[in-house]
Coordinates of N, CA and C in Angstrom, one line a residue:
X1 N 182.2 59.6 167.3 CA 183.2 60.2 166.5 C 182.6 61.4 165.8
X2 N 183.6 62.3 165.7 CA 182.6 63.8 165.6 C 183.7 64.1 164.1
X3 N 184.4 63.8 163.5 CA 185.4 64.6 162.4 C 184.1 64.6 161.5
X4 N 184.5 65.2 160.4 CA 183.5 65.5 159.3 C 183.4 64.2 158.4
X5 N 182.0 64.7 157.9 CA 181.5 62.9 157.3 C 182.3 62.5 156.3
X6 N 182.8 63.5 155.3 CA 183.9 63.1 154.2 C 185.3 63.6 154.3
X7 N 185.7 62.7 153.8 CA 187.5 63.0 153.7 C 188.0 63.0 152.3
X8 N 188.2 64.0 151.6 CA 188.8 64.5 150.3 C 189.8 63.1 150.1
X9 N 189.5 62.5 149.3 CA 190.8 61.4 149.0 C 190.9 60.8 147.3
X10 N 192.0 61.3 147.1 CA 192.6 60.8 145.5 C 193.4 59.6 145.5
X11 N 193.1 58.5 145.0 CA 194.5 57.4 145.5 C 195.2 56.9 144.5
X12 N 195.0 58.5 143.1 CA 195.7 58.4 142.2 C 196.8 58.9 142.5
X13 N 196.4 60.4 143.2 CA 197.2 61.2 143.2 C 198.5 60.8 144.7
X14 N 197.9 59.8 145.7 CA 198.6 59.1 146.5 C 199.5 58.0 146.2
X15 N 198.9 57.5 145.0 CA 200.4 56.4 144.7 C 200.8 57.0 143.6
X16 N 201.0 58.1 142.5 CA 201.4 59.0 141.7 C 203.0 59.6 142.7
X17 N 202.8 59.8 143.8 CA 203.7 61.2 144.4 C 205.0 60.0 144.8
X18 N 205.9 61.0 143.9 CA 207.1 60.7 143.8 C 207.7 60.6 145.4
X19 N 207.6 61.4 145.9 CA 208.0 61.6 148.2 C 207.3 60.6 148.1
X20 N 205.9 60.0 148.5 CA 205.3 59.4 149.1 C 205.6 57.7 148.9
X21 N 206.2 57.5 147.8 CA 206.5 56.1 146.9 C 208.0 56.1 147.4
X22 N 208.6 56.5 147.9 CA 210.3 56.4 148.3 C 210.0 56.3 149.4
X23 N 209.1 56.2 150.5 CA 208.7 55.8 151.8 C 208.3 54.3 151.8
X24 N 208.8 53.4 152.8 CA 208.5 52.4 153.1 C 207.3 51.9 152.9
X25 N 206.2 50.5 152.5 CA 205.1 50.0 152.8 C 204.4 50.5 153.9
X26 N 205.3 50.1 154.7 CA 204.8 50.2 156.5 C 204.7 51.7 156.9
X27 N 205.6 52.5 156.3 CA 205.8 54.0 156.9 C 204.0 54.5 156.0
X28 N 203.6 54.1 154.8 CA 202.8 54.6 154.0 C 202.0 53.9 154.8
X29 N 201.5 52.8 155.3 CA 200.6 52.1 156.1 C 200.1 53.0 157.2
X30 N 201.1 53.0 158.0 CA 201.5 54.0 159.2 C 200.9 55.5 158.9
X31 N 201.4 56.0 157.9 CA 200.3 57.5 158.0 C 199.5 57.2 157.5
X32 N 198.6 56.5 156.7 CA 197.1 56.6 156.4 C 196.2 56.2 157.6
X33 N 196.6 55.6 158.4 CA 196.1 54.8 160.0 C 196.3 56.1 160.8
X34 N 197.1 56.6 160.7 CA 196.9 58.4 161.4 C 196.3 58.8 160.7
X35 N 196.2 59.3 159.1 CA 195.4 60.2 159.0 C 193.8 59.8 159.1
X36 N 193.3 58.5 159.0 CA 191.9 58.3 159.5 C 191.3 58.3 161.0
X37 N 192.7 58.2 161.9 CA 192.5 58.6 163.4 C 192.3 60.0 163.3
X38 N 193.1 60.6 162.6 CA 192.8 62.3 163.2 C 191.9 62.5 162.2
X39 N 191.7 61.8 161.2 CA 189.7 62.0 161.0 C 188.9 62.3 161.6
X40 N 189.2 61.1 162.6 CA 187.5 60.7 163.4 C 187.8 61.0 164.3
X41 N 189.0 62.0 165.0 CA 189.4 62.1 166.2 C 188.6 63.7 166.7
X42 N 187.8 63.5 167.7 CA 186.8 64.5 168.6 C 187.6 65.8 168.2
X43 N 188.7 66.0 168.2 CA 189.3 67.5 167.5 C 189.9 67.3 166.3
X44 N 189.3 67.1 165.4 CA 189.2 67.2 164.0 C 190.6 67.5 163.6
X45 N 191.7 66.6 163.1 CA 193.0 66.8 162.7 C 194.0 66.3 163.3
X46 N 193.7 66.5 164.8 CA 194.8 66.2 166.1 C 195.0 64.4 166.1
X47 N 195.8 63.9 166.3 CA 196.2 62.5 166.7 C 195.9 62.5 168.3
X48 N 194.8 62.6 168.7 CA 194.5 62.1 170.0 C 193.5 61.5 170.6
X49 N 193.4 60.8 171.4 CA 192.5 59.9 171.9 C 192.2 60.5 173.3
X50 N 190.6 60.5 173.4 CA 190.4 61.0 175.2 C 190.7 62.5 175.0
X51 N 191.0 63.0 174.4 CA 191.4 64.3 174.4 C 193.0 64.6 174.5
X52 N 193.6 63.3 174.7 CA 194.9 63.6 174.9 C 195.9 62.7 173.5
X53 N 197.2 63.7 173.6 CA 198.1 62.9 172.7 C 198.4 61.1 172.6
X54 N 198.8 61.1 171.6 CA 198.8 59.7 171.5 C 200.0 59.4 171.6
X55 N 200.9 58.7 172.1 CA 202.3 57.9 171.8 C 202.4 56.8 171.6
X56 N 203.5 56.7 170.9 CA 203.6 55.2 170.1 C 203.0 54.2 169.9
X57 N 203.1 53.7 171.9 CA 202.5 52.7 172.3 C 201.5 52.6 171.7
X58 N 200.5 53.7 172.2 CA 198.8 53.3 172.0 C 198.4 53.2 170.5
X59 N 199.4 54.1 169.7 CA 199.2 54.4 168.2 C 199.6 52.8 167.8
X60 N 200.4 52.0 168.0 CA 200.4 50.9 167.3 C 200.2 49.7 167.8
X61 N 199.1 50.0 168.8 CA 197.9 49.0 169.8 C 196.9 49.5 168.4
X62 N 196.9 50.6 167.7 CA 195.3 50.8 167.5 C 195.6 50.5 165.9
X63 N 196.6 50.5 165.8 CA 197.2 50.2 164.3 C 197.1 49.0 164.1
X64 N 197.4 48.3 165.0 CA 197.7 46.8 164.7 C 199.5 46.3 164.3
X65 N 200.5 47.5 164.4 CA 201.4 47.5 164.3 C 202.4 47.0 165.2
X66 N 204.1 46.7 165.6 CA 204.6 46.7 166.8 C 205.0 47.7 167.2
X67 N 205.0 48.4 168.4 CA 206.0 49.8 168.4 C 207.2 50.1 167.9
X68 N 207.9 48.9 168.0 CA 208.9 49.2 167.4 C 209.4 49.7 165.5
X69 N 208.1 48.9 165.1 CA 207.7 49.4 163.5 C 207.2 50.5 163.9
X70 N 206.3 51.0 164.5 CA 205.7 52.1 164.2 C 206.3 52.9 164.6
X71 N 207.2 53.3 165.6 CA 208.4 54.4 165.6 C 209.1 54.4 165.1
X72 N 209.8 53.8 164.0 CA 210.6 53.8 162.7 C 209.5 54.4 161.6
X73 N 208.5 54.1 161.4 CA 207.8 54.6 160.6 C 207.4 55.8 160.5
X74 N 206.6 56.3 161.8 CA 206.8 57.9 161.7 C 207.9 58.7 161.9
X75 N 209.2 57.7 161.8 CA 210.0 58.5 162.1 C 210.6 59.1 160.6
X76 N 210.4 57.9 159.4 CA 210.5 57.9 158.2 C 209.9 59.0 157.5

């Protein structure tokens, strides 16, 4: 895994934010599990695995989620 060794993170300022608190459990679950994949993902930022995009499927194989939650989620 090549992303940079630290990731800037406040988790005052993440349960503080008024948007982010009117989002579901699972939708807020759902993007922090992306944002630490495109952490550590070989192109630093991108949601992709192997070099290529991710869909649903594989995103909520690696989440631990059902697809069907997790496309409701990012869709939120």
């Amino acid at each position: 895994m090549s992303g940079t060794p630290w990731m800037k993170w406040y988790p005052g300022d993440w349960r503080a934010d008024p948007k982010l608190r009117s989002c579901s459990p699972i939708a807020r679950y759902v993007w922090l599990e992306m944002l630490g994949l495109m952490h550590e993902a070989d192109d630093y930022g991108h949601l992709l695995l192997n070099g290529r995009a991710m869909d649903i499927n594989m995103l909520s194989r690696l989440i631990g989620v059902d697809a069907p939650d997790t496309k409701l989620a990012v869709k939120e």
